[in-house]
Short mmCIF file of C-alpha atoms (C1' of nucleotides) in Angstrom, two decimals:
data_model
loop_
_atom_site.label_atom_id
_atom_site.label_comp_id
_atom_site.label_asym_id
_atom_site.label_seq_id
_atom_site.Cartn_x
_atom_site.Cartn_y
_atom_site.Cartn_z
CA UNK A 405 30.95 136.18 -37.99
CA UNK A 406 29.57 133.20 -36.06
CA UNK A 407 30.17 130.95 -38.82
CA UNK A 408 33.74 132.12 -38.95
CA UNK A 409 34.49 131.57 -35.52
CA UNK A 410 33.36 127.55 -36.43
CA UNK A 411 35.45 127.20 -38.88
CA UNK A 412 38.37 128.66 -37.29
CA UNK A 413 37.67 126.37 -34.17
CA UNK A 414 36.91 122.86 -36.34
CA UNK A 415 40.57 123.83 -38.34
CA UNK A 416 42.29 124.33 -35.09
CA UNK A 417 40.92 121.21 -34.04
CA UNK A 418 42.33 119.54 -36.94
CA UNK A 419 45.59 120.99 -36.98
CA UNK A 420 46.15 119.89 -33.38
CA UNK A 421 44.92 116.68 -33.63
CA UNK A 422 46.60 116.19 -36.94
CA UNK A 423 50.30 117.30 -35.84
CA UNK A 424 49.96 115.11 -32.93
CA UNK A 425 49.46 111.84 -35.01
CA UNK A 426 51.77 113.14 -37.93
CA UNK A 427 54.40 113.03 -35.19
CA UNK A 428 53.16 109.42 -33.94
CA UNK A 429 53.35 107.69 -37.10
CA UNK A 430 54.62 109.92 -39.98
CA UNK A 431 52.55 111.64 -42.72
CA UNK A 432 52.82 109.63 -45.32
CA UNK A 433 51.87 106.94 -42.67
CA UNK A 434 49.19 108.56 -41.40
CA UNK A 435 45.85 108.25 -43.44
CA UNK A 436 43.44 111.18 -42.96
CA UNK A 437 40.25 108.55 -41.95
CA UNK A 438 42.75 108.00 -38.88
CA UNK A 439 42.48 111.47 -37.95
CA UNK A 440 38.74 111.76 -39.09
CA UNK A 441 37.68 108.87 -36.94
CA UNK A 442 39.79 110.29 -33.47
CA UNK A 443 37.67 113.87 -33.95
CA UNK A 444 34.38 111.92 -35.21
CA UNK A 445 34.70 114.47 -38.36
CA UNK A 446 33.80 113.01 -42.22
CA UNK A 447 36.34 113.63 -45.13
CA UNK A 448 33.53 115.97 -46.48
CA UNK A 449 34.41 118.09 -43.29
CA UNK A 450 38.05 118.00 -44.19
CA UNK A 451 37.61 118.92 -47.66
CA UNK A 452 35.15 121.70 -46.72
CA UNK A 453 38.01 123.14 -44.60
CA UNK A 454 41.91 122.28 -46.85
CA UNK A 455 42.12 121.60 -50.15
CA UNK A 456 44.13 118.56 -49.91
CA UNK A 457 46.31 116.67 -47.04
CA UNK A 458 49.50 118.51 -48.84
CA UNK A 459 47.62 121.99 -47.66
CA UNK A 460 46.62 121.16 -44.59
CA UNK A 461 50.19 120.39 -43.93
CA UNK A 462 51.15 123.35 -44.51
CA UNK A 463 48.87 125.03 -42.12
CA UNK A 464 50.17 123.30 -39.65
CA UNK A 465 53.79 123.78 -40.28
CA UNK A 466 53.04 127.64 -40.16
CA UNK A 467 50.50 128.02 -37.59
CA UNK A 468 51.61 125.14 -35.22
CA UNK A 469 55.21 124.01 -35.79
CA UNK A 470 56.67 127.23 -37.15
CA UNK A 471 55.03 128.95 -33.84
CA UNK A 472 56.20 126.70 -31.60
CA UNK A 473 60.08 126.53 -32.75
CA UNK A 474 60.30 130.28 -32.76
CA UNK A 475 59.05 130.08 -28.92
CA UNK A 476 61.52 127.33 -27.93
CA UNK A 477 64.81 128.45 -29.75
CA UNK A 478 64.74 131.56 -31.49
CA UNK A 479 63.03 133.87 -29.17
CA UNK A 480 65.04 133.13 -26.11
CA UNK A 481 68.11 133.80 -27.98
CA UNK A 482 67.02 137.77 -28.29
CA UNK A 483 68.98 138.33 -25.18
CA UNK A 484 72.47 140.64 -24.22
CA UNK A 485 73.61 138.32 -21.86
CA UNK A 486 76.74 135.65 -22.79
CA UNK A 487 75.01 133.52 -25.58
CA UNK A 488 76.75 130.53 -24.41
CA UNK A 489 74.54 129.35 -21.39
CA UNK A 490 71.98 130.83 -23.32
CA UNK A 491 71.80 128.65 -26.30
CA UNK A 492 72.25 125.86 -23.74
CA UNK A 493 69.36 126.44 -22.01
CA UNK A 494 67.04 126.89 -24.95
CA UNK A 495 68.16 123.46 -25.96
CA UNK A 496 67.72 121.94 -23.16
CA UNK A 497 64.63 123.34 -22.88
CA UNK A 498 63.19 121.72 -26.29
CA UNK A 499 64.51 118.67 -25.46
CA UNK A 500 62.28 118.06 -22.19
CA UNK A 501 58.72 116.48 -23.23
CA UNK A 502 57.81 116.69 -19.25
CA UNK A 503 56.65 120.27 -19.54
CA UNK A 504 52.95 119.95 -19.11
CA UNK A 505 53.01 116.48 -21.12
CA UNK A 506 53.62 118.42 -24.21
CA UNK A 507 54.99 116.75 -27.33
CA UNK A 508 58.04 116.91 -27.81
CA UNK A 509 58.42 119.83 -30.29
CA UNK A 510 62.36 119.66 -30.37
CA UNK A 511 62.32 116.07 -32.16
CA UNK A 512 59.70 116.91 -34.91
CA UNK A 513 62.24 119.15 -36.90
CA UNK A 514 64.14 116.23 -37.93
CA UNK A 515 61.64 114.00 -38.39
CA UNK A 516 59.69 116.00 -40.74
CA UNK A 517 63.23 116.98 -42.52
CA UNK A 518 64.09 113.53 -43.07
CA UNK A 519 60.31 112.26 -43.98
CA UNK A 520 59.60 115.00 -46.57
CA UNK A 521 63.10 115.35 -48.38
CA UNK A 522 63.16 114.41 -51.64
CA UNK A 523 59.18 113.47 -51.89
CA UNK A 524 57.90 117.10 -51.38
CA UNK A 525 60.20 120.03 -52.26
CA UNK A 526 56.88 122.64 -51.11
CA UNK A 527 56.96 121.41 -47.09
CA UNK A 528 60.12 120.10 -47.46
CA UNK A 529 61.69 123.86 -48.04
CA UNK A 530 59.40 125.10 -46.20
CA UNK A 531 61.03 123.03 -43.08
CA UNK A 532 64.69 124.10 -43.85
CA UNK A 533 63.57 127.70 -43.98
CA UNK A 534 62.76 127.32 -40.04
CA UNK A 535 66.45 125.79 -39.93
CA UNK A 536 67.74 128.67 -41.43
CA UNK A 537 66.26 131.19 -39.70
CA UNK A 538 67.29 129.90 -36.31
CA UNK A 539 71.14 129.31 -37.67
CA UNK A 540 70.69 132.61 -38.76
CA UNK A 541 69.74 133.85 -35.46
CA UNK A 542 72.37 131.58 -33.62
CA UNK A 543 75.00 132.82 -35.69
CA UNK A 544 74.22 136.61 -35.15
CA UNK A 545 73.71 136.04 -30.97
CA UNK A 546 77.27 134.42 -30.83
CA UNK A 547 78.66 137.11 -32.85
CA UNK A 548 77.56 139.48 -30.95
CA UNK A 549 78.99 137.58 -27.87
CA UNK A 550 82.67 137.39 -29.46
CA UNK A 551 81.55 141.74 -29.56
CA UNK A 552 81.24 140.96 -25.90
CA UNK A 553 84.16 139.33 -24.65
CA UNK A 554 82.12 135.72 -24.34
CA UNK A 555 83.55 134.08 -26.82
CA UNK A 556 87.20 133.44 -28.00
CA UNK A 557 88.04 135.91 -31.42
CA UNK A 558 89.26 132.83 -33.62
CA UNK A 559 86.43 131.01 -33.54
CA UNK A 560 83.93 130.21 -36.92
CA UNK A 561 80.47 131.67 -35.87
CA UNK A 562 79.18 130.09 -38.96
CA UNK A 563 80.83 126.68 -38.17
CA UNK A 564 79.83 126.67 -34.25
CA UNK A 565 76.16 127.24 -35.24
CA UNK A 566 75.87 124.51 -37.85
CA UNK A 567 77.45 122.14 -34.94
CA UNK A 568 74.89 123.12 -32.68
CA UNK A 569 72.44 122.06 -35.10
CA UNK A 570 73.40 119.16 -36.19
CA UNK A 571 74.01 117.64 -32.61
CA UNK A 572 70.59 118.75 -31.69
CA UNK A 573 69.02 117.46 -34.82
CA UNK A 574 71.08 113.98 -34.18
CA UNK A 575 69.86 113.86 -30.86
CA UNK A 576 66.45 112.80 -32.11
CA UNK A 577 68.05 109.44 -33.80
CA UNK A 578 69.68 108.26 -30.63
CA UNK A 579 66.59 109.40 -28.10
CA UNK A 580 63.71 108.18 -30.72
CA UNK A 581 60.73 106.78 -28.72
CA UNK A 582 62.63 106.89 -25.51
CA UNK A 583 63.04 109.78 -23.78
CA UNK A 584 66.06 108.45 -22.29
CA UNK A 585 67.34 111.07 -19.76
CA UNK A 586 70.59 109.62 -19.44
CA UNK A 587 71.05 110.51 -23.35
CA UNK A 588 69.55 114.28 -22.59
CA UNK A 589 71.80 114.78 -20.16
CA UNK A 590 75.24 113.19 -21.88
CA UNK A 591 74.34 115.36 -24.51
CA UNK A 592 74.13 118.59 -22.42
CA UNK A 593 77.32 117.56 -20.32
CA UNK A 594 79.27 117.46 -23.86
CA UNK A 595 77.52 120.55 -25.68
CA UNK A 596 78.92 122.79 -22.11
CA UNK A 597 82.37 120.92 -22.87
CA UNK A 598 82.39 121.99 -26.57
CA UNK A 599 81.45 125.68 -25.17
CA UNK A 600 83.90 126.13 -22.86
CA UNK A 601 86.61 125.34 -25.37
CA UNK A 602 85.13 128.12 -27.48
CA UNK A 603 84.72 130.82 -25.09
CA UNK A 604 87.06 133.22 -24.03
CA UNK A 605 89.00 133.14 -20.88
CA UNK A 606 90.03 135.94 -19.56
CA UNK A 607 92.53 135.79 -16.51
CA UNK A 608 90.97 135.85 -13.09
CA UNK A 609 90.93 139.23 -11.56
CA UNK B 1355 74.92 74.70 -58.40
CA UNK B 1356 74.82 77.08 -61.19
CA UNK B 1357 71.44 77.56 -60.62
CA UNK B 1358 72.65 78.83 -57.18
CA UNK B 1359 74.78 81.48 -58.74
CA UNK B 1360 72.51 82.66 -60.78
CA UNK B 1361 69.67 83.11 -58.58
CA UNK B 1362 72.75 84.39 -56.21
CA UNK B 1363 73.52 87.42 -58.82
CA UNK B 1364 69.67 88.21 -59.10
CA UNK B 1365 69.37 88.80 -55.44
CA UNK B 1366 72.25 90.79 -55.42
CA UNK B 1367 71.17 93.02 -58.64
CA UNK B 1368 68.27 93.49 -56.53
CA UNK B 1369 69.64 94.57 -53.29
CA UNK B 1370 72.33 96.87 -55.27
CA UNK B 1371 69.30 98.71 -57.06
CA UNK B 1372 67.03 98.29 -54.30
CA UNK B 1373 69.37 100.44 -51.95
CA UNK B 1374 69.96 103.22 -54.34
CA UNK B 1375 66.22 103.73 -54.82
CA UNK B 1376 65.06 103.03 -51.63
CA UNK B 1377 67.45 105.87 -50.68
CA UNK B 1378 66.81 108.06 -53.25
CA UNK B 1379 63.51 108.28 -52.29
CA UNK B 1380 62.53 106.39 -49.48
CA UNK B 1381 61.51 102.92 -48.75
CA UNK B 1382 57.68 103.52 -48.55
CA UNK B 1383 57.70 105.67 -51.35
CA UNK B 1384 59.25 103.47 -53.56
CA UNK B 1385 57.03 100.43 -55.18
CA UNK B 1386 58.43 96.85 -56.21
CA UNK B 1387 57.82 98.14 -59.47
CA UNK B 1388 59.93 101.01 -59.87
CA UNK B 1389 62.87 98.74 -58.98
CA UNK B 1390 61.68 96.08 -61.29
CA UNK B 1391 61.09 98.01 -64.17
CA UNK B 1392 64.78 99.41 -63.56
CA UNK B 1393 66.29 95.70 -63.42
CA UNK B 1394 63.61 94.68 -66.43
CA UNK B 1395 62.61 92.10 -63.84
CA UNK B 1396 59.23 91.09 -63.25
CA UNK B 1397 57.08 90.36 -59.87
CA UNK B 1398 57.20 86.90 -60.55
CA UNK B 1399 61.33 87.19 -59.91
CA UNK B 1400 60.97 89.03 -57.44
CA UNK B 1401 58.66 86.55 -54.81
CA UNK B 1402 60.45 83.54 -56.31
CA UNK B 1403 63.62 85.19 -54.58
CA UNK B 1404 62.10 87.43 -51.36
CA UNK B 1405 59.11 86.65 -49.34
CA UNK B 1406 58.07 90.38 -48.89
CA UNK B 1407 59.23 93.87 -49.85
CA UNK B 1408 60.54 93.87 -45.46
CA UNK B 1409 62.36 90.60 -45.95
CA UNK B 1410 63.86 91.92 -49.10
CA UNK B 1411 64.78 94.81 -47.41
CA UNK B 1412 66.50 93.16 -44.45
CA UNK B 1413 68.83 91.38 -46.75
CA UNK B 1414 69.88 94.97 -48.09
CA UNK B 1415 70.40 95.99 -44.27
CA UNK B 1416 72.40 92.91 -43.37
CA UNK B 1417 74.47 92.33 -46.84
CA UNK B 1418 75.13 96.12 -47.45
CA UNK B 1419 74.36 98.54 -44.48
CA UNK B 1420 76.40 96.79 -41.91
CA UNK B 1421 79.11 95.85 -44.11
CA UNK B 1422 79.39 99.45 -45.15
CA UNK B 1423 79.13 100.78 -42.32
CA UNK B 1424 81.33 98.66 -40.60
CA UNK B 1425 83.98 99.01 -43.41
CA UNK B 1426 83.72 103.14 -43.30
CA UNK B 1427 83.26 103.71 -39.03
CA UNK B 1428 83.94 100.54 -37.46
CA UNK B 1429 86.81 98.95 -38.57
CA UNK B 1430 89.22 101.70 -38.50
CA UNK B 1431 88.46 102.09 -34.74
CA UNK B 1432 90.60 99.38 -34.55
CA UNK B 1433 93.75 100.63 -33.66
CA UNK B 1434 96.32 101.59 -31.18
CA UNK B 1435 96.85 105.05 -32.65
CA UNK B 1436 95.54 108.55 -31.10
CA UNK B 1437 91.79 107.66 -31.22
CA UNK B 1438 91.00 111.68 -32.02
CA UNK B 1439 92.44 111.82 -35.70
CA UNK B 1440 91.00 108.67 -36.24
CA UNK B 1441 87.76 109.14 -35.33
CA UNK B 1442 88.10 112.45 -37.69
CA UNK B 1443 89.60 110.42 -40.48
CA UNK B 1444 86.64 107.82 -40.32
CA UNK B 1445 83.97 110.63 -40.06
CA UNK B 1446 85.44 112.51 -42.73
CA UNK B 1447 85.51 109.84 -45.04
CA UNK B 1448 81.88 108.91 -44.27
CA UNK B 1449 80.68 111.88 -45.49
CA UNK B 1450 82.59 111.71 -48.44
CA UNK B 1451 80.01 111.05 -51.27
CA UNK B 1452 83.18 111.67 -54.00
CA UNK B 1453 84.73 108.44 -53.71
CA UNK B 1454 84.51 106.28 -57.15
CA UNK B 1455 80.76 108.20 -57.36
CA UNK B 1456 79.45 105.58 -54.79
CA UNK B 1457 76.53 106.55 -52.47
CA UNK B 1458 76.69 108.88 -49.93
CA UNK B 1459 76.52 105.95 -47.14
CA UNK B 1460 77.30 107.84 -43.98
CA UNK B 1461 73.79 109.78 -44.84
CA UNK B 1462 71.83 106.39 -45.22
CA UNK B 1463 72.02 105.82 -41.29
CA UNK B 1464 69.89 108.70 -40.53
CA UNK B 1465 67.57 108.60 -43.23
CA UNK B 1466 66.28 105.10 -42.84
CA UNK B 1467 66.56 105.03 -38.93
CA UNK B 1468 63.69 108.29 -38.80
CA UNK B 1469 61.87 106.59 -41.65
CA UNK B 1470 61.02 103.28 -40.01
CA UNK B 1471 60.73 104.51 -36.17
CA UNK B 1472 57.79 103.70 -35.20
CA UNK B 1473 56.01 102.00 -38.12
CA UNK B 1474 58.75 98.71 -38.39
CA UNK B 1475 59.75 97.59 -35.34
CA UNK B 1476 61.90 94.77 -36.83
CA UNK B 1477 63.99 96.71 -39.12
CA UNK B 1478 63.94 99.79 -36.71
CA UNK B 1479 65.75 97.70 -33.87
CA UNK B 1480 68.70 96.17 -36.63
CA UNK B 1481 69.71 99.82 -37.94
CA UNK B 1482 69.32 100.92 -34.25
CA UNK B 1483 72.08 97.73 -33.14
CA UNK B 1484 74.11 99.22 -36.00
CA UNK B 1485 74.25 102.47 -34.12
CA UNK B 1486 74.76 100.82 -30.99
CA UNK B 1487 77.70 98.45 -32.31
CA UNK B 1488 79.21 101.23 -33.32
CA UNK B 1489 79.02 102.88 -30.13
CA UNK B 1490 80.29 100.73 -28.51
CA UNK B 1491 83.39 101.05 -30.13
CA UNK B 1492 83.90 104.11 -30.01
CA UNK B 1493 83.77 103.75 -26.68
CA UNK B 1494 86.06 101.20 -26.16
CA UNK B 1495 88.29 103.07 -28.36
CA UNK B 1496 88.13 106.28 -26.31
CA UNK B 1497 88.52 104.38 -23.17
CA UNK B 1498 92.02 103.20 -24.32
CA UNK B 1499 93.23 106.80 -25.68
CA UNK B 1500 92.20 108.09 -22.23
CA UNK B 1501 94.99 104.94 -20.63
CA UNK B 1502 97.46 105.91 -23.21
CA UNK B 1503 97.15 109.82 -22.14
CA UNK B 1504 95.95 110.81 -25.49
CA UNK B 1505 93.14 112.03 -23.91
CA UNK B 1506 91.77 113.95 -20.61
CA UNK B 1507 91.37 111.70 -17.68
CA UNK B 1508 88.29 113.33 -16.98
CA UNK B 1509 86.26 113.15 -19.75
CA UNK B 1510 83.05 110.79 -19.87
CA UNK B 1511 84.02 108.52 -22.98
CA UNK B 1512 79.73 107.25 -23.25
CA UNK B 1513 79.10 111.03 -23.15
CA UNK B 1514 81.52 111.66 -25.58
CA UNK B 1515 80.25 108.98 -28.63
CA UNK B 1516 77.31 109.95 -27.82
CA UNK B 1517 77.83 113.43 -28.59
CA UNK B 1518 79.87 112.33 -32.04
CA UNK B 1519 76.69 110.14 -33.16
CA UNK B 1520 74.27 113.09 -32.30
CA UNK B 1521 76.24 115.42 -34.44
CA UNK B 1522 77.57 113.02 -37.28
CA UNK B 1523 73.79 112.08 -38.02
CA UNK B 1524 72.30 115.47 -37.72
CA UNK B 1525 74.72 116.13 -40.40
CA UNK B 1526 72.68 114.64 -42.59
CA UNK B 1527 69.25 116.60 -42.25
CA UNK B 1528 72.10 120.17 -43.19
CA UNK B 1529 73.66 118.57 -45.97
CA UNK B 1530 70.34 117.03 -47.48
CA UNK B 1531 70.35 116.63 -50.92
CA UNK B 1532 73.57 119.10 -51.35
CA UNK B 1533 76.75 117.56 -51.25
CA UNK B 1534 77.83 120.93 -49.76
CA UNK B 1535 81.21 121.09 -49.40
CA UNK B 1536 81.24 124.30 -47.15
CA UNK B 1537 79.07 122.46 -44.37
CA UNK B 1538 80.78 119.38 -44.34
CA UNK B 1539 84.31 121.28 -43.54
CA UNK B 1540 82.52 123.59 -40.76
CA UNK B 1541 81.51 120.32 -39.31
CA UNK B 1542 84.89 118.75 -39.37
CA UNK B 1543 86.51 121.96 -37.77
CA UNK B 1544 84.42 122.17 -35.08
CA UNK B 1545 84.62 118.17 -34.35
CA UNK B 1546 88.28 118.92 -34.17
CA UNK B 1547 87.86 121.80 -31.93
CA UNK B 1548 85.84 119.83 -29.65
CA UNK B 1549 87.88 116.98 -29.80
CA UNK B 1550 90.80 119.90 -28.69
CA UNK B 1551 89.21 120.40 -25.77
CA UNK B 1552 88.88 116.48 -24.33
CA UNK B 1553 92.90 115.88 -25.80
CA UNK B 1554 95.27 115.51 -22.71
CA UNK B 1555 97.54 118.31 -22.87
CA UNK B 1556 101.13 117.27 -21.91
CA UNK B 1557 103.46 119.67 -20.82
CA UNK B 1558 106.06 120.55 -23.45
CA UNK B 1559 108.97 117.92 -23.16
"C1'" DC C 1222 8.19 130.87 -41.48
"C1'" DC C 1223 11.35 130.81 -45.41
"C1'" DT C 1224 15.58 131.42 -47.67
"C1'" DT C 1225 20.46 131.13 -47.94
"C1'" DG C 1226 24.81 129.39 -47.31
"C1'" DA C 1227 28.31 127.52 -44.32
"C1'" DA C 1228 29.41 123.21 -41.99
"C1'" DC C 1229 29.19 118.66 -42.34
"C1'" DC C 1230 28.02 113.70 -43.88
"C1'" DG C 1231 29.35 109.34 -46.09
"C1'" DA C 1232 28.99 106.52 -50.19
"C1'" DC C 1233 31.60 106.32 -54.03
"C1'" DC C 1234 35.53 106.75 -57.50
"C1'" DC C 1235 40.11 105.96 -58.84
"C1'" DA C 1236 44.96 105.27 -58.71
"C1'" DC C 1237 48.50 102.82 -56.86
"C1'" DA C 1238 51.10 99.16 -54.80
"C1'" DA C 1239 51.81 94.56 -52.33
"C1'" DG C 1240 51.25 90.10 -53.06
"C1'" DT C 1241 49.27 85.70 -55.89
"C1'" DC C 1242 49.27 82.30 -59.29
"C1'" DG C 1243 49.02 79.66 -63.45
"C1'" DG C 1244 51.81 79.55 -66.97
"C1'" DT C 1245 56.41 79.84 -70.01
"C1'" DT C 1246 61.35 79.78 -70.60
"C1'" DT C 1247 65.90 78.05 -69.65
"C1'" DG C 1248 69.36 75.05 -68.29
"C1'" DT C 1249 70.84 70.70 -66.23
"C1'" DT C 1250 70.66 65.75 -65.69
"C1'" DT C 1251 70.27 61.18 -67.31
"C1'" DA D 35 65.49 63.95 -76.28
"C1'" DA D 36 62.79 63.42 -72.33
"C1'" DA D 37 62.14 65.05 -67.78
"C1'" DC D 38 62.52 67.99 -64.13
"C1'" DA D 39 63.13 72.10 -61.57
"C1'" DA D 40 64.74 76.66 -60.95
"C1'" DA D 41 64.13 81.24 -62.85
"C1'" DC D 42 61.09 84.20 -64.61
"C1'" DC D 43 56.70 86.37 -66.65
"C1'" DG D 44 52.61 89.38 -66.23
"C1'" DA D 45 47.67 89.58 -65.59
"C1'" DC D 46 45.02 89.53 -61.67
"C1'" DT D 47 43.32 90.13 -56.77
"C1'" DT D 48 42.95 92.83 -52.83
"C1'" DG D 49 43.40 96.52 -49.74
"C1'" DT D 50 44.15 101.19 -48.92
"C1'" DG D 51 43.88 106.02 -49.05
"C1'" DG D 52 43.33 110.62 -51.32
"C1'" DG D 53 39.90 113.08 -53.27
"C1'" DT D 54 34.74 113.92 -55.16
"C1'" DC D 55 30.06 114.96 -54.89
"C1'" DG D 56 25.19 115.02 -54.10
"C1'" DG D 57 22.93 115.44 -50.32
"C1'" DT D 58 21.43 116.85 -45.06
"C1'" DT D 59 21.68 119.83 -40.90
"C1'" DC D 60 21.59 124.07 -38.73
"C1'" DA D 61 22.06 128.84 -37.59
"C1'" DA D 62 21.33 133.71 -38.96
"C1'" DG D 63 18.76 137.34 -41.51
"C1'" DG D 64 14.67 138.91 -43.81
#
DNA sequence: CCTTGAACCGACCCACAAGTCGGTTTGTTT
DNA sequence: AAACAAACCGACTTGTGGGTCGGTTCAAGG
């Protein structure tokens, strides 16, 4: 088993090393060598471990990126109190890169979206599947808060979720390289505007 | 001078053709050739009219990015009307891929702005001063509905654009390659539902 | 020790795409 | 019709990057 525990640890090396560039400069941008070279590792490493870049792609969309959105925005919206400030948080939340000088997971999504759509249907599905499952997740919290007495009875669950998601995913045009605070925060200010018109107002006791 | 004209309608055969493949499937991922071949032009053509596949891709930029942009979110800012409808008019009509079977031009923004971050500076920072020409009149616009009490006095009109960038541009990693119908009109409802909640609301008269 | 196989090395192959260049065609001018 | 240049052709060069493959290293079991 000592030889599987090695080959777990040179793939996670890989993977990590590998998203982190992927992010930097774009897969199709980023030639394996370049990743090789930063670990000191040989192509005949690489091909001992995936069976091409395509596949080792994948790995790291499920073990890394998958892992990692699930944390930041699904997860925390498993909660009974009023979605509202919830959702906010989480979003705020995946926004920050200052959290232990993490990358910024919250702008790969759209990236990757953009980068593999139309050039490979296999990732490129396999990305809007993570979209869907958190709009699917976001749509069932804020029903449950309309259940609640959170939010106002007219409003489109369906419709307010897709919003969410496509501010968020815009977000990551406008901020790019920059993590421009004054941007973050704009956006936050507007998405809490946008809320309170949706929620339900009940008259002060 | 009719030499002019012709090697003017070659150029723009091969910025028209250029811009639907490139955005069909990407600027890197597109070669000279598969344009070329399209066009029955050869390389020879091509360098006798562009110094390099970038050049030839700024000229598509600057003759038909900005002008369509401009035409489709710009120019109708200009006006003295309720900015609000406006804004929803112009955004609507973006998305529109039905008119006369043209290209879907509001989602070219978005595509090619996460496809040359970081790997061309020079064409990154003339799509990103499209974005920011436009922003800045929305602003403007804004800033004079807010004088003529169309809308809230205390709304933050930067915060605001920002907010309708973010989301109009995240549109376009939903919609992908589905014109779908149901997503655009979710997005358009909610805009308006937003945009409810920044209107001034007058006192019945 | 000696064998066995996983992990790893790196030179090489091959396909593809940007850009070059000497040449041919086409149209205009005199 | 001769001359000249712009428009165009397409084989070629060059660089790059994914993927291959015969070999070497090294650790564990007999």
């Amino acid at each position: 088993m000592e030889m599987t525990l090695k080959r777990r640890e040179t793939m996670h090396r890989l993977c990590g090393k590998g998203l982190e560039i992927f992010h930097a400069k774009g897969y199709y941008n980023t030639s394996l060598d370049d990743i090789l070279n930063e670990l000191s590792l040989s192509k005949g490493a690489f091909y001992h471990h995936f069976k091409s870049k395509e596949d080792y792609f994948i790995n790291i969309v499920q073990n890394l990126i998958v892992q990692k959105v699930y944390a930041l925005l699904i997860e925390p919206l498993n909660t009974n109190e009023n979605p509202l400030p919830v959702i906010i948080e989480s979003l705020e939340n995946a926004l920050d890169p200052g959290k232990k000088n993490e990358m910024a997971y919250g702008f790969m999504l759209n990236d990757f979206l953009t980068e593999f759509n139309k050039r490979n249907e296999e990732i490129s599905s396999q990305l809007k599947e993570i979209i869907n499952v958190w709009e699917v997740n976001l749509v069932s919290l804020l029903k449950k808060g309309k259940l609640d007495g959170h939010i106002a009875r007219h409003v489109d669950c369906e419709g307010v979720a897709t919003y969410i998601i496509a501010s968020y995913l815009g977000m990551r045009s406008l901020l790019m390289d920059s993590s421009n605070k004054q941007l973050r925060y704009q956006y936050i200010q507007q998405l809490k505007q946008y809320f309170n018109s949706i929620a339900a107002h009940h008259v002060a006791a």
